[in-house]
Structures are given as C-alpha cells and as structure tokens.
Amino acid sequence: MSLYVDIKKSLNGFKLDVNFEAGKQTTGLLGASGCGKSMTLKCIAGIEKPDSGVIMLNDKILFDSTKKINIPPQERNTGYLFQNYALFPNMTTLQNISIGLKLPKHERDKIVKEKITKFGLSGLENRYPNQLSGGQQQRVALARILAKEPDILMLDEPFSALDSFLKWQL
C-alpha cells in the first residue's frame, strides 16, 4: 500500500496544507483539536474536496486538481471510520455490516457472520444502533468497514468509546 497526499483547502479562516507519504506501515496523524486531521481523512476518502493538490493511493490518482480528477467516494475503496460511527439508524447490526457488500448472498452472509463473531457482536445481529452501547456501535462500524476489504483503513479516534480490554482485543 502506498499513499501520497499533497493538498490544500481553505475553510472559514483556516488553511489546511498537508503533504505526506505513507507505505505499508501504520501512520498516525497527530495534532491539536481543529488542526485538520479529520478533514485530511475526509479528503482522502472523497467526502470533502480539496481546493488543490493530489491524492494517490497505490499509484491510482484519487484526486488531482490540475488534471481535474476527483474519483467519487464509492469508487475509491477506502475505509473511513467516522468519529460518530455513521451507522444507519433504521438498519440492524446485520444490515449495517452487509450494506456495502455487492456479493452473492451466500458470500455476503459468510463475511458478515465472520465479522459478527470476530467483533464480539453475536446476539446483537437484530438490534438497531439506538439499542447498542457506544462500544458496540463502534464495533459494528469497524466490522462494516473491514467487511469491504478496503485498500486503506482510516480511523478517526477509533477506540474512544471502548474500554481498555476491548481496545487491546481489537
């Protein structure tokens, strides 16, 4: 995996100016609240559009302002865990995990069952997000992202709602 990010974006008196490269290693974005960490992840995922610059993932151009390339989020194969998990409130745990899988039913069911087991969600398959604890919601969101096998996994404060034991386990 390789990631190249060189972007600029202006927002209400704030100027985001980010330039970094990452390989297969785990990379963390550190900084004070409001410094642009989440905005950078949203730009990589395609949820936000930079004003200028380039974003490349595995030698595929996701965004290039000079070449007028801006691949839509659903075509980027990026996994982005929002701070608020972004679960669909009208869908069960099972439905939330399987929502993005465009596979035959038997393959989809196998992957979803595996993620439910792996993330300790057995018995919660038919519950809605408002019936789950914060930690359970977070695990559903992680399971949903990982079920799609993204090229890159971006976590925005991924373990904030988990206790120490679950953090270590995940």
PDB file of C-alpha atoms in Angstrom:
ATOM      1  CA  MET A   1       0.000   0.000   0.000  1.00  0.00           C
ATOM      2  CA  SER A   2       1.241   3.459  -0.800  1.00  0.00           C
ATOM      3  CA  LEU A   3      -0.435   6.770  -0.129  1.00  0.00           C
ATOM      4  CA  TYR A   4       0.639  10.195  -1.342  1.00  0.00           C
ATOM      5  CA  VAL A   5      -1.186  13.305  -0.128  1.00  0.00           C
ATOM      6  CA  ASP A   6      -0.322  16.877  -1.093  1.00  0.00           C
ATOM      7  CA  ILE A   7      -3.443  19.022  -0.683  1.00  0.00           C
ATOM      8  CA  LYS A   8      -4.632  22.468   0.293  1.00  0.00           C
ATOM      9  CA  LYS A   9      -8.091  23.526   1.441  1.00  0.00           C
ATOM     10  CA  SER A  10      -9.389  26.774   2.916  1.00  0.00           C
ATOM     11  CA  LEU A  11     -12.184  26.701   5.478  1.00  0.00           C
ATOM     12  CA  ASN A  12     -13.614  29.668   7.412  1.00  0.00           C
ATOM     13  CA  GLY A  13     -10.312  31.299   8.311  1.00  0.00           C
ATOM     14  CA  PHE A  14      -8.408  28.002   8.465  1.00  0.00           C
ATOM     15  CA  LYS A  15      -5.980  26.838   5.809  1.00  0.00           C
ATOM     16  CA  LEU A  16      -5.263  23.123   5.550  1.00  0.00           C
ATOM     17  CA  ASP A  17      -1.890  22.442   3.935  1.00  0.00           C
ATOM     18  CA  VAL A  18      -0.923  18.760   4.113  1.00  0.00           C
ATOM     19  CA  ASN A  19       1.909  16.887   2.442  1.00  0.00           C
ATOM     20  CA  PHE A  20       2.945  13.337   3.375  1.00  0.00           C
ATOM     21  CA  GLU A  21       3.625   9.869   2.018  1.00  0.00           C
ATOM     22  CA  ALA A  22       2.880   6.570   3.713  1.00  0.00           C
ATOM     23  CA  GLY A  23       3.702   2.985   2.823  1.00  0.00           C
ATOM     24  CA  LYS A  24       2.521  -0.259   4.378  1.00  0.00           C
ATOM     25  CA  GLN A  25       3.267   0.955   7.895  1.00  0.00           C
ATOM     26  CA  THR A  26       0.689   2.291  10.276  1.00  0.00           C
ATOM     27  CA  THR A  27       0.639   6.077  10.059  1.00  0.00           C
ATOM     28  CA  GLY A  28      -0.907   8.380  12.616  1.00  0.00           C
ATOM     29  CA  LEU A  29      -1.956  11.983  12.191  1.00  0.00           C
ATOM     30  CA  LEU A  30      -1.369  13.811  15.433  1.00  0.00           C
ATOM     31  CA  GLY A  31      -2.236  17.359  16.351  1.00  0.00           C
ATOM     32  CA  ALA A  32      -4.410  19.654  18.379  1.00  0.00           C
ATOM     33  CA  SER A  33      -8.174  19.700  18.100  1.00  0.00           C
ATOM     34  CA  GLY A  34      -9.214  21.584  14.967  1.00  0.00           C
ATOM     35  CA  CYS A  35      -5.859  21.275  13.173  1.00  0.00           C
ATOM     36  CA  GLY A  36      -7.293  19.350  10.187  1.00  0.00           C
ATOM     37  CA  LYS A  37      -6.772  15.653  10.951  1.00  0.00           C
ATOM     38  CA  SER A  38     -10.384  14.668  10.251  1.00  0.00           C
ATOM     39  CA  MET A  39     -10.576  16.968   7.230  1.00  0.00           C
ATOM     40  CA  THR A  40      -7.471  15.297   5.781  1.00  0.00           C
ATOM     41  CA  LEU A  41      -9.083  11.857   6.176  1.00  0.00           C
ATOM     42  CA  LYS A  42     -12.329  13.107   4.619  1.00  0.00           C
ATOM     43  CA  CYS A  43     -10.378  14.440   1.629  1.00  0.00           C
ATOM     44  CA  ILE A  44      -8.620  11.083   1.154  1.00  0.00           C
ATOM     45  CA  ALA A  45     -11.988   9.281   1.383  1.00  0.00           C
ATOM     46  CA  GLY A  46     -13.528  11.718  -1.123  1.00  0.00           C
ATOM     47  CA  ILE A  47     -16.140  13.075   1.272  1.00  0.00           C
ATOM     48  CA  GLU A  48     -14.543  16.515   1.100  1.00  0.00           C
ATOM     49  CA  LYS A  49     -12.871  18.021  -1.949  1.00  0.00           C
ATOM     50  CA  PRO A  50      -9.522  19.793  -1.541  1.00  0.00           C
ATOM     51  CA  ASP A  51      -9.100  23.177  -3.240  1.00  0.00           C
ATOM     52  CA  SER A  52      -5.906  21.990  -4.899  1.00  0.00           C
ATOM     53  CA  GLY A  53      -3.367  19.205  -4.893  1.00  0.00           C
ATOM     54  CA  VAL A  54      -3.024  15.475  -5.438  1.00  0.00           C
ATOM     55  CA  ILE A  55      -4.108  12.317  -3.606  1.00  0.00           C
ATOM     56  CA  MET A  56      -2.797   8.969  -4.864  1.00  0.00           C
ATOM     57  CA  LEU A  57      -3.462   5.521  -3.405  1.00  0.00           C
ATOM     58  CA  ASN A  58      -1.488   2.560  -4.739  1.00  0.00           C
ATOM     59  CA  ASP A  59      -0.471   4.599  -7.804  1.00  0.00           C
ATOM     60  CA  LYS A  60      -4.127   5.354  -8.587  1.00  0.00           C
ATOM     61  CA  ILE A  61      -4.993   9.040  -8.727  1.00  0.00           C
ATOM     62  CA  LEU A  62      -7.990   9.702  -6.480  1.00  0.00           C
ATOM     63  CA  PHE A  63      -7.769  13.486  -6.757  1.00  0.00           C
ATOM     64  CA  ASP A  64      -5.712  15.809  -8.941  1.00  0.00           C
ATOM     65  CA  SER A  65      -6.804  19.427  -9.230  1.00  0.00           C
ATOM     66  CA  THR A  66      -4.639  20.183 -12.299  1.00  0.00           C
ATOM     67  CA  LYS A  67      -5.888  17.096 -14.195  1.00  0.00           C
ATOM     68  CA  LYS A  68      -9.460  17.687 -12.963  1.00  0.00           C
ATOM     69  CA  ILE A  69      -9.691  14.180 -11.464  1.00  0.00           C
ATOM     70  CA  ASN A  70     -11.930  13.595  -8.453  1.00  0.00           C
ATOM     71  CA  ILE A  71     -12.929   9.941  -8.056  1.00  0.00           C
ATOM     72  CA  PRO A  72     -16.267   9.610  -6.167  1.00  0.00           C
ATOM     73  CA  PRO A  73     -16.055   8.172  -2.625  1.00  0.00           C
ATOM     74  CA  GLN A  74     -17.834   4.922  -3.528  1.00  0.00           C
ATOM     75  CA  GLU A  75     -15.189   4.183  -6.191  1.00  0.00           C
ATOM     76  CA  ARG A  76     -12.115   4.854  -4.011  1.00  0.00           C
ATOM     77  CA  ASN A  77     -12.202   1.633  -1.948  1.00  0.00           C
ATOM     78  CA  THR A  78     -11.241   3.497   1.193  1.00  0.00           C
ATOM     79  CA  GLY A  79     -12.441   2.551   4.659  1.00  0.00           C
ATOM     80  CA  TYR A  80     -13.157   5.560   6.860  1.00  0.00           C
ATOM     81  CA  LEU A  81     -14.452   5.226  10.413  1.00  0.00           C
ATOM     82  CA  PHE A  82     -16.097   8.486  11.439  1.00  0.00           C
ATOM     83  CA  GLN A  83     -15.840   9.762  14.998  1.00  0.00           C
ATOM     84  CA  ASN A  84     -19.622   9.277  15.324  1.00  0.00           C
ATOM     85  CA  TYR A  85     -19.593   5.857  13.541  1.00  0.00           C
ATOM     86  CA  ALA A  86     -22.217   6.887  10.898  1.00  0.00           C
ATOM     87  CA  LEU A  87     -24.396   3.810  11.351  1.00  0.00           C
ATOM     88  CA  PHE A  88     -27.757   3.737   9.597  1.00  0.00           C
ATOM     89  CA  PRO A  89     -30.324   4.155  12.409  1.00  0.00           C
ATOM     90  CA  ASN A  90     -33.057   2.288  10.516  1.00  0.00           C
ATOM     91  CA  MET A  91     -30.865  -0.796   9.954  1.00  0.00           C
ATOM     92  CA  THR A  92     -29.954  -3.644  12.268  1.00  0.00           C
ATOM     93  CA  THR A  93     -26.393  -4.645  13.120  1.00  0.00           C
ATOM     94  CA  LEU A  94     -26.573  -7.325  10.427  1.00  0.00           C
ATOM     95  CA  GLN A  95     -27.852  -4.871   7.817  1.00  0.00           C
ATOM     96  CA  ASN A  96     -25.307  -2.185   8.746  1.00  0.00           C
ATOM     97  CA  ILE A  97     -22.407  -4.611   8.309  1.00  0.00           C
ATOM     98  CA  SER A  98     -23.661  -6.001   5.000  1.00  0.00           C
ATOM     99  CA  ILE A  99     -24.769  -2.708   3.401  1.00  0.00           C
ATOM    100  CA  GLY A 100     -21.734  -2.149   1.177  1.00  0.00           C
ATOM    101  CA  LEU A 101     -21.111  -5.726   0.102  1.00  0.00           C
ATOM    102  CA  LYS A 102     -22.011  -6.265  -3.532  1.00  0.00           C
ATOM    103  CA  LEU A 103     -21.639 -10.048  -3.486  1.00  0.00           C
ATOM    104  CA  PRO A 104     -23.864 -13.092  -3.919  1.00  0.00           C
ATOM    105  CA  LYS A 105     -25.977 -13.708  -0.810  1.00  0.00           C
ATOM    106  CA  HIS A 106     -24.060 -16.789   0.387  1.00  0.00           C
ATOM    107  CA  GLU A 107     -20.697 -14.969   0.170  1.00  0.00           C
ATOM    108  CA  ARG A 108     -22.100 -11.856   1.829  1.00  0.00           C
ATOM    109  CA  ASP A 109     -23.661 -13.887   4.644  1.00  0.00           C
ATOM    110  CA  LYS A 110     -20.379 -15.741   5.254  1.00  0.00           C
ATOM    111  CA  ILE A 111     -18.386 -12.485   5.536  1.00  0.00           C
ATOM    112  CA  VAL A 112     -20.980 -10.834   7.792  1.00  0.00           C
ATOM    113  CA  LYS A 113     -21.129 -13.874  10.097  1.00  0.00           C
ATOM    114  CA  GLU A 114     -17.324 -13.872  10.327  1.00  0.00           C
ATOM    115  CA  LYS A 115     -17.253 -10.158  11.260  1.00  0.00           C
ATOM    116  CA  ILE A 116     -20.037 -10.561  13.838  1.00  0.00           C
ATOM    117  CA  THR A 117     -18.046 -13.317  15.528  1.00  0.00           C
ATOM    118  CA  LYS A 118     -14.695 -11.549  15.242  1.00  0.00           C
ATOM    119  CA  PHE A 119     -16.020  -8.297  16.733  1.00  0.00           C
ATOM    120  CA  GLY A 120     -17.962  -9.910  19.575  1.00  0.00           C
ATOM    121  CA  LEU A 121     -21.381  -8.961  18.213  1.00  0.00           C
ATOM    122  CA  SER A 122     -23.066 -12.363  18.448  1.00  0.00           C
ATOM    123  CA  GLY A 123     -26.610 -11.981  19.784  1.00  0.00           C
ATOM    124  CA  LEU A 124     -26.783  -8.342  18.616  1.00  0.00           C
ATOM    125  CA  GLU A 125     -27.495  -9.051  14.933  1.00  0.00           C
ATOM    126  CA  ASN A 126     -31.109  -7.800  15.051  1.00  0.00           C
ATOM    127  CA  ARG A 127     -30.552  -4.745  17.222  1.00  0.00           C
ATOM    128  CA  TYR A 128     -30.669  -1.204  15.912  1.00  0.00           C
ATOM    129  CA  PRO A 129     -27.915   1.328  16.693  1.00  0.00           C
ATOM    130  CA  ASN A 130     -30.020   3.022  19.400  1.00  0.00           C
ATOM    131  CA  GLN A 131     -30.213  -0.359  21.166  1.00  0.00           C
ATOM    132  CA  LEU A 132     -26.410  -0.724  21.271  1.00  0.00           C
ATOM    133  CA  SER A 133     -23.823   0.761  23.605  1.00  0.00           C
ATOM    134  CA  GLY A 134     -21.232   3.165  22.231  1.00  0.00           C
ATOM    135  CA  GLY A 135     -18.609   0.419  22.158  1.00  0.00           C
ATOM    136  CA  GLN A 136     -20.976  -1.961  20.356  1.00  0.00           C
ATOM    137  CA  GLN A 137     -21.813   0.730  17.780  1.00  0.00           C
ATOM    138  CA  GLN A 138     -18.121   1.322  17.235  1.00  0.00           C
ATOM    139  CA  ARG A 139     -17.504  -2.390  16.657  1.00  0.00           C
ATOM    140  CA  VAL A 140     -20.388  -2.555  14.164  1.00  0.00           C
ATOM    141  CA  ALA A 141     -18.877   0.379  12.276  1.00  0.00           C
ATOM    142  CA  LEU A 142     -15.434  -1.269  12.237  1.00  0.00           C
ATOM    143  CA  ALA A 143     -16.922  -4.590  11.113  1.00  0.00           C
ATOM    144  CA  ARG A 144     -18.782  -2.827   8.276  1.00  0.00           C
ATOM    145  CA  ILE A 145     -15.614  -1.151   7.042  1.00  0.00           C
ATOM    146  CA  LEU A 146     -13.439  -4.252   7.259  1.00  0.00           C
ATOM    147  CA  ALA A 147     -16.059  -6.442   5.550  1.00  0.00           C
ATOM    148  CA  LYS A 148     -15.390  -4.499   2.330  1.00  0.00           C
ATOM    149  CA  GLU A 149     -11.626  -5.133   2.488  1.00  0.00           C
ATOM    150  CA  PRO A 150     -10.614  -1.554   1.694  1.00  0.00           C
ATOM    151  CA  ASP A 151      -7.253  -0.597   0.172  1.00  0.00           C
ATOM    152  CA  ILE A 152      -6.717   1.774   3.077  1.00  0.00           C
ATOM    153  CA  LEU A 153      -8.249   1.887   6.546  1.00  0.00           C
ATOM    154  CA  MET A 154      -8.610   5.346   8.103  1.00  0.00           C
ATOM    155  CA  LEU A 155      -9.744   5.538  11.695  1.00  0.00           C
ATOM    156  CA  ASP A 156     -10.822   8.833  13.243  1.00  0.00           C
ATOM    157  CA  GLU A 157     -10.479   8.288  17.012  1.00  0.00           C
ATOM    158  CA  PRO A 158     -11.443   4.630  16.561  1.00  0.00           C
ATOM    159  CA  PHE A 159     -11.241   3.418  20.131  1.00  0.00           C
ATOM    160  CA  SER A 160     -12.668   6.390  22.013  1.00  0.00           C
ATOM    161  CA  ALA A 161     -15.809   4.518  23.176  1.00  0.00           C
ATOM    162  CA  LEU A 162     -14.101   1.259  24.085  1.00  0.00           C
ATOM    163  CA  ASP A 163     -12.846   0.083  27.443  1.00  0.00           C
ATOM    164  CA  SER A 164      -9.206  -0.974  27.860  1.00  0.00           C
ATOM    165  CA  PHE A 165      -9.896  -4.682  27.383  1.00  0.00           C
ATOM    166  CA  LEU A 166     -11.761  -4.186  24.089  1.00  0.00           C
ATOM    167  CA  LYS A 167      -9.116  -1.736  22.832  1.00  0.00           C
ATOM    168  CA  TRP A 168      -6.460  -4.376  23.395  1.00  0.00           C
ATOM    169  CA  GLN A 169      -8.605  -7.121  21.829  1.00  0.00           C
ATOM    170  CA  LEU A 170      -9.394  -5.114  18.693  1.00  0.00           C
TER     171      LEU A 170
END
